[in-house]
Amino acid sequence: MATKKGTDTKEKIFNAALKVFAKKGFSAATTAEIAEEAGVAQGTIFRYYKTKKDILRGVMIEYVDKFDEFADFDSIQKIIEDNAEKPLDEILKLIVLNRYKAFKKNFHISKVIHYEMQFHDDIMDMHLKKCKEKEGLVMKHILQHIDIDEDKYKKLGQKSLSIIFTSMMFGMFFQRLNGVRGNDEIPIEKEIDIIIDVFFNGILKR
Amino acid sequence: MATKKGTDTKEKIFNAALKVFAKKGFSAATTAEIAEEAGVAQGTIFRYYKTKKDILRGVMIEYVDKFDEFADFDSIQKIIEDNAEKPLDEILKLIVLNRYKAFKKNFHISKVIHYEMQFHDDIMDMHLKKCKEKEGLVMKHILQHIDIDEDKYKKLGQKSLSIIFTSMMFGMFFQRLNGVRGNDEIPIEKEIDIIIDVFFNGILKR
Amino acid sequence: MATKKGTDTKEKIFNAALKVFAKKGFSAATTAEIAEEAGVAQGTIFRYYKTKKDILRGVMIEYVDKFDEFADFDSIQKIIEDNAEKPLDEILKLIVLNRYKAFKKNFHISKVIHYEMQFHDDIMDMHLKKCKEKEGLVMKHILQHIDIDEDKYKKLGQKSLSIIFTSMMFGMFFQRLNGVRGNDEIPIEKEIDIIIDVFFNGILKR
Amino acid sequence: MATKKGTDTKEKIFNAALKVFAKKGFSAATTAEIAEEAGVAQGTIFRYYKTKKDILRGVMIEYVDKFDEFADFDSIQKIIEDNAEKPLDEILKLIVLNRYKAFKKNFHISKVIHYEMQFHDDIMDMHLKKCKEKEGLVMKHILQHIDIDEDKYKKLGQKSLSIIFTSMMFGMFFQRLNGVRGNDEIPIEKEIDIIIDVFFNGILKR
DNA sequence: CATGAATGAGAATTCATTCAT
DNA sequence: AATGAATGAATTCTCATTCAT
């Protein structure tokens, strides 16, 4: 019970911090504003996090977990299995849409991590480690299925495919989610259709 | 002469600020560190910039100029003209390489602006205004040449082409320059080759 | 309790500020000196007053309250009633003595306000508003009683009487309290006697 | 010639300083603003005055001279002689009007001195010394003429007369010049008439 | 456990003064 | 003599952190 209450408070602080960090950046955020946003007293924060920097570390740790969820192979695997009979590009579209939704859901936290990473080596290290660990696997999943038709597709190697695919995917995600573009223009499904079609067409042998 | 001296100092401060902003982020950067980096007294900064925020605005203004240089149509135009007889994909590779070099050269400033933009509405506004103004024009240049062969290429419209192309290009640029990937793995020329080949192959009719 | 503590601190700061302002003037006073005088940390000041200027505003607000006390009609009224049978000049002497004591008690704050007013329009406005509101009333009290004997006194009008009376009264107060004169020369009661006698004699018909 | 130019510059600085001191107070005034007001470079000020405080001292010295002019007995003497046949109250009115004009002319400088005096002991000392030296003389001039008619006037002594007269006079001057009252209400001549009538009537034997 | 008043180190900013030109 | 760029000590103000209640 007591533990539950403590957990609740910590969660309120965490969410408030995340919100304020996302809005102002870590440095410009004040613990006072976080406390207000969380609806707790200023001192309460320091019962759950030793320092302000510690909150950021907490965010990172949470992010790592979210990242696992984000790069959640079970759901990707499930998509592949459930649509085994469909052509590869159709499957990929479903995967990308699934990824987009996961990304969008965790965008807040991603944004904070990506911005702060640059300035905090420890955060950077945690992130890169996590990335290396997962990134390859996502592509391997894709490649596994591409490799089967090696007569049909160009032989580009994982690295190159990875560059192209992730560039397109994340480039598009960021453009959409950062409000760089007018938001409502093209629905995400349509955009994925176009981008995957070009990608797939692009890697075809000719 | 006197003017020259003042300009020199302002430039020293500007460059120092850019460096410190890039290293620590705007909020975490201190004017003391900027002053030290610039090799001037703390007070000197405020002879040239009213406030710390004003330095960032100065960086933005400089960026806008760099951006003009970056989206420098003269050099693009020149590439196109000088290589008129070459196939479109070859020309595009040259353009992208040119863009990459311009981007790399101004990466420091671009990075600062792109990151800080999120937290400063005034900077964001200045940037978006500039982007809208230029972005379309770059693509138009490309399209002009693609349109000629409309039997050969898919009819995708400027918007879609723009999304795909800028996603790939900037996605790749950021991946390379942010040190997200091991830096030196593939030479940029090779990477551009691959990416443009896929893009071009991708937009072909079939 | 908690409220009491906060109020105490604010009061300590207020009194310290008043003292330092009176000694050095607003501009030359430093928040560091105020903090030391108040026996609090430098930062504590800014928990209670947003800015240094705000402390002055606080002093003004306090002054306005003191002013009410200063121009306290209840005590004037009481003097009048308690001495109803005495001649008017005797009553007036008592009133002026009462005023002098009130003025002397609040001299510190009055001095700060009167001096700083010149440089701060907002303070000036607050003050004038208060003055207009009260000044007339004091004179009306006096006039009420003078009017009865209109055969005896010159018909000078409130404005002129007000000028003469306040000039004499405040001129004398300032001379005494500013140490412009050797301080202890004539006792205040004697001085009031003389001044009121002349005033009263002066407004007699002849 | 060169000397003349230097004197001119010093005078420009002096007048600018006086203006800025009067507007902002000594502490809040900046040498930069004084320089701008004077139309000289910031550094130039320090060729004529060693420090900012030194400018204030310069103002004081000037004030002492002005004060001599202000308490200028030649002009008072002249008024008395020129109007020998007129009644005393008429003469006094002329004198007070003359004083008011002198005071108004030097009000700027008086204001600065009176405010700063409190915070600078050296200025205070110079001022008090000067005051003592002159004040009595003015009254003596008046008394000389009052004494003649000692049957007609009360025997009040120089001190008491001085208090009453200067209180009325300066009280009125300050009220007028500080903009405490609505400025245009009563013309100064009319106000002097009333105040002197009351004063004179007030000191009559009865 | 939670609070919020108090702290004080540190950051931004100001400004009198100096000095090379 | 005059200039105005540069200085840096002093000042206002901020905010993470502590601790008595």
Tab-separated table of C-alpha atoms in Angstrom, chain A residues 21-25 27-28 111 114-115 118-119 128 132 154 156 159-160 163-164 166-168 171-172 175 179-182 185-186 191 194-195 197-199 201-206, chain B residues 21-28 111 115-116 118-119 128 132 154 156 159-160 163-164 166-168 171-172 175 180-182 185-186 191 194-195 197-199 201-206:
chain	number	residue	atom	x	y	z
A	21	PHE	CA	11.932	18.083	-20.449
A	22	ALA	CA	10.212	17.637	-23.784
A	23	LYS	CA	8.862	21.167	-23.700
A	24	LYS	CA	11.924	23.033	-22.453
A	25	GLY	CA	14.858	20.694	-22.673
A	27	SER	CA	18.701	22.276	-18.772
A	28	ALA	CA	15.969	24.858	-19.085
A	111	LYS	CA	12.734	13.307	-28.409
A	114	HIS	CA	17.799	12.169	-28.677
A	115	TYR	CA	18.295	15.777	-27.667
A	118	GLN	CA	24.466	14.775	-27.255
A	119	PHE	CA	25.311	16.433	-23.968
A	128	LEU	CA	24.190	3.439	-28.577
A	132	LYS	CA	23.551	-1.618	-31.843
A	154	LYS	CA	19.842	-6.587	-55.894
A	156	LEU	CA	23.180	-4.844	-51.497
A	159	LYS	CA	24.650	-2.391	-44.140
A	160	SER	CA	23.505	-0.654	-47.305
A	163	ILE	CA	21.121	2.725	-44.365
A	164	ILE	CA	18.537	3.143	-47.054
A	166	THR	CA	16.293	3.404	-41.858
A	167	SER	CA	17.043	6.707	-43.579
A	168	MET	CA	13.720	6.623	-45.352
A	171	GLY	CA	13.577	10.575	-42.041
A	172	MET	CA	9.870	10.327	-42.685
A	175	GLN	CA	9.468	14.964	-40.609
A	179	GLY	CA	5.804	19.290	-37.233
A	180	VAL	CA	8.346	20.325	-39.805
A	181	ARG	CA	5.739	19.726	-42.421
A	182	GLY	CA	2.142	20.855	-42.375
A	185	GLU	CA	-1.283	16.683	-45.516
A	186	ILE	CA	-0.984	12.997	-46.367
A	191	GLU	CA	2.864	7.859	-47.185
A	194	ILE	CA	4.529	5.365	-51.487
A	195	ILE	CA	7.791	5.060	-49.624
A	197	ASP	CA	6.790	0.973	-53.102
A	198	VAL	CA	9.710	3.116	-54.095
A	199	PHE	CA	12.039	1.263	-51.774
A	201	ASN	CA	10.960	-1.102	-56.625
A	202	GLY	CA	14.311	0.468	-55.966
A	203	ILE	CA	16.010	-2.652	-54.759
A	204	LEU	CA	14.673	-4.845	-57.535
A	205	LYS	CA	17.058	-6.235	-60.035
A	206	ARG	CA	16.383	-4.938	-63.464
B	21	PHE	CA	26.007	25.720	-27.901
B	22	ALA	CA	26.812	22.694	-30.030
B	23	LYS	CA	28.687	21.069	-27.190
B	24	LYS	CA	26.323	21.804	-24.316
B	25	GLY	CA	23.082	23.006	-25.766
B	26	PHE	CA	21.872	26.561	-25.448
B	27	SER	CA	20.527	26.406	-21.924
B	28	ALA	CA	23.453	24.608	-20.385
B	111	LYS	CA	22.652	21.089	-35.545
B	115	TYR	CA	17.858	21.254	-31.840
B	116	GLU	CA	17.131	24.591	-30.228
B	118	GLN	CA	12.020	23.095	-30.598
B	119	PHE	CA	12.323	25.290	-27.515
B	128	LEU	CA	10.114	27.377	-41.162
B	132	LYS	CA	9.085	26.768	-47.106
B	154	LYS	CA	6.168	6.972	-62.086
B	156	LEU	CA	4.307	10.614	-57.984
B	159	LYS	CA	5.029	16.256	-52.500
B	160	SER	CA	5.651	12.513	-52.513
B	163	ILE	CA	9.172	13.258	-48.907
B	164	ILE	CA	11.060	10.303	-50.237
B	166	THR	CA	14.505	14.466	-48.455
B	167	SER	CA	13.872	11.591	-46.069
B	168	MET	CA	16.601	9.526	-47.680
B	171	GLY	CA	18.175	10.671	-42.923
B	172	MET	CA	21.506	9.588	-44.312
B	175	GLN	CA	23.102	9.292	-39.474
B	180	VAL	CA	25.087	7.447	-34.748
B	181	ARG	CA	26.866	5.012	-36.952
B	182	GLY	CA	30.518	4.105	-36.844
B	185	GLU	CA	32.609	2.766	-42.546
B	186	ILE	CA	31.426	3.519	-46.048
B	191	GLU	CA	26.712	5.646	-50.004
B	194	ILE	CA	23.682	3.210	-53.496
B	195	ILE	CA	20.993	5.513	-52.231
B	197	ASP	CA	20.466	4.075	-57.452
B	198	VAL	CA	17.741	2.722	-55.259
B	199	PHE	CA	15.812	5.975	-55.402
B	201	ASN	CA	15.308	2.531	-59.688
B	202	GLY	CA	12.488	2.963	-57.239
B	203	ILE	CA	10.683	5.662	-59.115
B	204	LEU	CA	10.970	3.933	-62.456
B	205	LYS	CA	7.856	2.689	-64.113
B	206	ARG	CA	7.863	-1.028	-64.493
